[in-house]
């Protein structure tokens, strides 16, 4: 689900849900790629998943070791500038929830070669 | 972002990320609609958001008043049967995180009529 395997809980998740305006898709995509690469370099970053449908409704969840790591990422100057662009151009609305992951589990389809 | 307004934190989020097989899309869609309607009737249900891209990668986040409400929903017989169908047919893989939302904020674009 993410490039990196998540550790055992507890850890933190930032749930970002957004409705896009549809304006400046190229700028949005470029900045999104840059922010993903930048987040990877942040202390305490654990991974990110993101998806968006054809109507422009998206959900991104990023995972962090601590609330302190989340605050540090939020304070990053380039990230702060990107968020301002988001409010100015890309998002009709968004919501953010910061949550402490208490437990986690998963499923992977087993493969048979026969 | 959801049909219902979320209350002030704390409350709980179930983050469900999934890669679809692409098999039985109609069954998946029908069951998903039924599960959304059923979840609405569950005690402690606060809302749900869901999106999926053209490659079949989806994220659904449902919101609940308490861990007890989440356990009650998980134990629902029809929901349990739907999850078994998911593992059998619809999901290549999925991950679930149960998280306690500590804080939340949002943004809505302001409208000008001029």
XYZ file of C-alpha atoms in Angstrom:
228
model
C 0.000 0.000 0.000
C 2.906 2.317 0.592
C 6.438 2.282 -0.683
C 7.651 1.725 2.829
C 6.272 -0.820 5.232
C 4.542 0.820 8.155
C 5.791 -0.006 11.658
C 3.636 -1.458 14.393
C 1.218 1.045 15.920
C 1.099 3.483 17.507
C 2.028 6.013 14.846
C 0.193 8.993 13.342
C -1.882 9.528 10.214
C -2.807 12.797 8.524
C -6.025 12.256 6.583
C -6.453 14.876 3.861
C -9.700 14.843 1.862
C -10.132 17.375 -0.925
C -12.401 18.491 -3.710
C -10.407 19.911 -6.601
C -11.420 22.953 -8.622
C -10.039 21.397 -11.806
C -7.924 24.535 -12.377
C -4.215 24.314 -13.090
C -3.988 20.529 -13.121
C -0.405 20.636 -14.329
C 0.722 22.906 -11.521
C -1.095 20.733 -9.037
C 0.504 17.527 -10.337
C 3.998 19.000 -10.388
C 3.707 20.430 -6.903
C 2.219 17.174 -5.619
C 5.193 15.211 -6.938
C 7.610 17.705 -5.428
C 5.832 17.586 -2.049
C 5.892 13.770 -2.042
C 9.643 13.800 -2.705
C 10.183 16.458 -0.040
C 8.084 14.604 2.552
C 10.291 11.539 2.017
C 13.240 13.525 3.331
C 11.459 14.678 6.496
C 12.325 13.145 9.857
C 9.628 10.763 11.067
C 8.000 10.281 7.650
C 6.654 6.728 7.320
C 4.773 6.691 4.005
C 1.894 8.120 1.996
C -1.036 6.841 -0.050
C -3.158 8.989 -2.340
C -5.981 8.542 -4.804
C -8.473 10.743 -6.642
C -11.492 9.968 -8.757
C -12.608 11.410 -12.095
C -14.775 14.014 -10.310
C -11.742 15.474 -8.565
C -12.452 14.104 -5.099
C -9.211 12.955 -3.510
C -7.997 11.371 -0.305
C -4.350 11.411 0.772
C -3.144 9.763 3.972
C 0.406 10.374 5.156
C 1.946 8.464 8.032
C 4.322 9.862 10.648
C 6.171 8.674 13.709
C 4.918 11.448 15.969
C 2.907 14.637 16.205
C 6.197 16.473 16.386
C 7.157 15.101 12.953
C 3.801 16.324 11.581
C 4.338 19.827 13.008
C 7.844 19.931 11.571
C 6.530 19.031 8.103
C 3.742 21.591 8.350
C 6.278 24.297 9.231
C 8.488 23.543 6.210
C 8.641 26.706 4.101
C 8.217 25.055 0.701
C 5.301 22.991 2.008
C 3.702 26.101 3.480
C 3.962 27.877 0.117
C 2.422 24.852 -1.632
C -0.512 24.850 0.782
C -1.129 28.535 0.039
C -1.227 27.701 -3.680
C -3.705 24.946 -2.886
C -6.070 27.347 -1.173
C -5.641 29.931 -3.925
C -6.048 27.653 -6.942
C -6.516 23.937 -6.564
C -8.998 23.169 -3.814
C -12.690 23.887 -3.652
C -12.561 22.518 -0.152
C -10.505 20.272 2.007
C -10.507 18.710 5.451
C -7.593 17.524 7.547
C -7.700 15.112 10.458
C -4.668 14.252 12.524
C -5.122 10.842 14.096
C -3.197 8.377 16.227
C -3.230 4.899 14.657
C -4.027 2.407 17.404
C -4.099 -0.831 15.412
C -3.635 -2.002 11.850
C -4.042 -5.141 9.756
C -4.146 -6.122 6.141
C -4.706 -8.681 3.426
C -2.759 -9.727 0.346
C -4.244 -12.139 -2.172
C -2.291 -15.370 -2.261
C -0.983 -16.487 -5.623
C -1.126 -19.986 -7.011
C 1.112 -20.890 -9.898
C -0.919 -23.915 -11.009
C -16.694 16.252 2.695
C -19.235 13.939 4.285
C -22.986 14.005 4.285
C -22.907 14.600 8.007
C -20.804 17.185 9.764
C -18.188 15.581 11.954
C -18.182 16.469 15.642
C -15.254 17.958 17.480
C -12.433 15.487 18.147
C -11.804 13.077 19.642
C -13.562 10.495 17.482
C -12.335 7.498 15.515
C -11.423 6.893 11.880
C -11.108 3.595 10.031
C -8.724 4.093 7.116
C -9.222 1.428 4.456
C -6.835 1.421 1.488
C -7.346 -1.153 -1.259
C -6.132 -2.314 -4.622
C -8.972 -3.783 -6.633
C -8.701 -6.857 -8.832
C -11.080 -5.368 -11.399
C -13.233 -8.489 -11.170
C -16.976 -8.286 -10.601
C -17.189 -4.499 -10.619
C -20.980 -4.613 -10.571
C -21.094 -6.828 -7.500
C -18.561 -4.609 -5.816
C -20.505 -1.432 -6.549
C -23.823 -2.899 -5.411
C -22.368 -4.263 -2.198
C -20.548 -0.993 -1.527
C -23.789 0.963 -1.826
C -25.561 -1.491 0.452
C -22.760 -1.322 3.027
C -22.827 2.488 3.000
C -26.586 2.440 3.635
C -26.204 -0.173 6.372
C -23.355 1.720 8.069
C -25.626 4.787 8.260
C -27.961 2.828 10.522
C -25.213 1.730 12.916
C -24.908 3.320 16.366
C -21.967 5.689 16.555
C -21.565 6.127 12.784
C -20.431 9.675 11.958
C -19.756 9.646 8.219
C -17.736 8.170 5.386
C -15.662 9.406 2.449
C -14.423 7.223 -0.384
C -12.589 7.613 -3.673
C -10.863 5.380 -6.196
C -8.709 6.116 -9.217
C -8.767 4.610 -12.708
C -6.121 2.034 -11.690
C -8.403 0.609 -9.006
C -6.578 2.035 -6.007
C -9.103 3.214 -3.434
C -9.183 4.860 -0.033
C -12.255 4.865 2.197
C -12.322 6.553 5.587
C -15.257 5.971 7.893
C -15.747 7.937 11.095
C -17.111 6.603 14.370
C -17.857 7.835 17.859
C -15.898 5.103 19.621
C -13.908 1.915 19.217
C -16.952 0.078 20.529
C -19.001 1.389 17.581
C -16.297 0.132 15.189
C -16.312 -3.325 16.774
C -20.097 -3.465 16.596
C -20.042 -2.616 12.875
C -17.307 -5.165 12.211
C -19.384 -7.866 13.928
C -22.491 -7.140 11.805
C -23.339 -10.342 9.926
C -24.055 -8.745 6.545
C -20.889 -6.667 6.771
C -18.877 -9.768 7.684
C -20.246 -11.594 4.629
C -19.397 -8.614 2.411
C -15.816 -8.579 3.709
C -15.470 -12.270 2.853
C -16.623 -11.502 -0.690
C -14.036 -8.740 -0.819
C -11.215 -11.119 0.053
C -12.548 -13.743 -2.364
C -13.173 -11.511 -5.376
C -12.621 -7.799 -5.232
C -9.360 -7.000 -3.490
C -5.833 -7.714 -4.561
C -4.771 -6.286 -1.254
C -6.012 -4.003 1.434
C -4.854 -2.388 4.655
C -6.903 -1.155 7.581
C -5.841 1.309 10.254
C -8.006 2.206 13.202
C -7.066 5.646 14.472
C -8.171 8.154 17.081
C -8.680 11.604 15.553
C -7.020 14.138 17.820
C -7.628 17.354 15.855
C -9.258 18.450 12.641
C -9.573 21.542 10.484
C -10.685 22.450 6.999
C -11.079 24.984 4.233
C -13.952 25.989 1.984
C -13.402 28.363 -0.924
C -15.284 31.577 -0.386
C -17.665 32.654 -3.133
C -18.043 36.139 -4.505
C -21.159 37.007 -6.439
C -19.714 40.022 -8.210
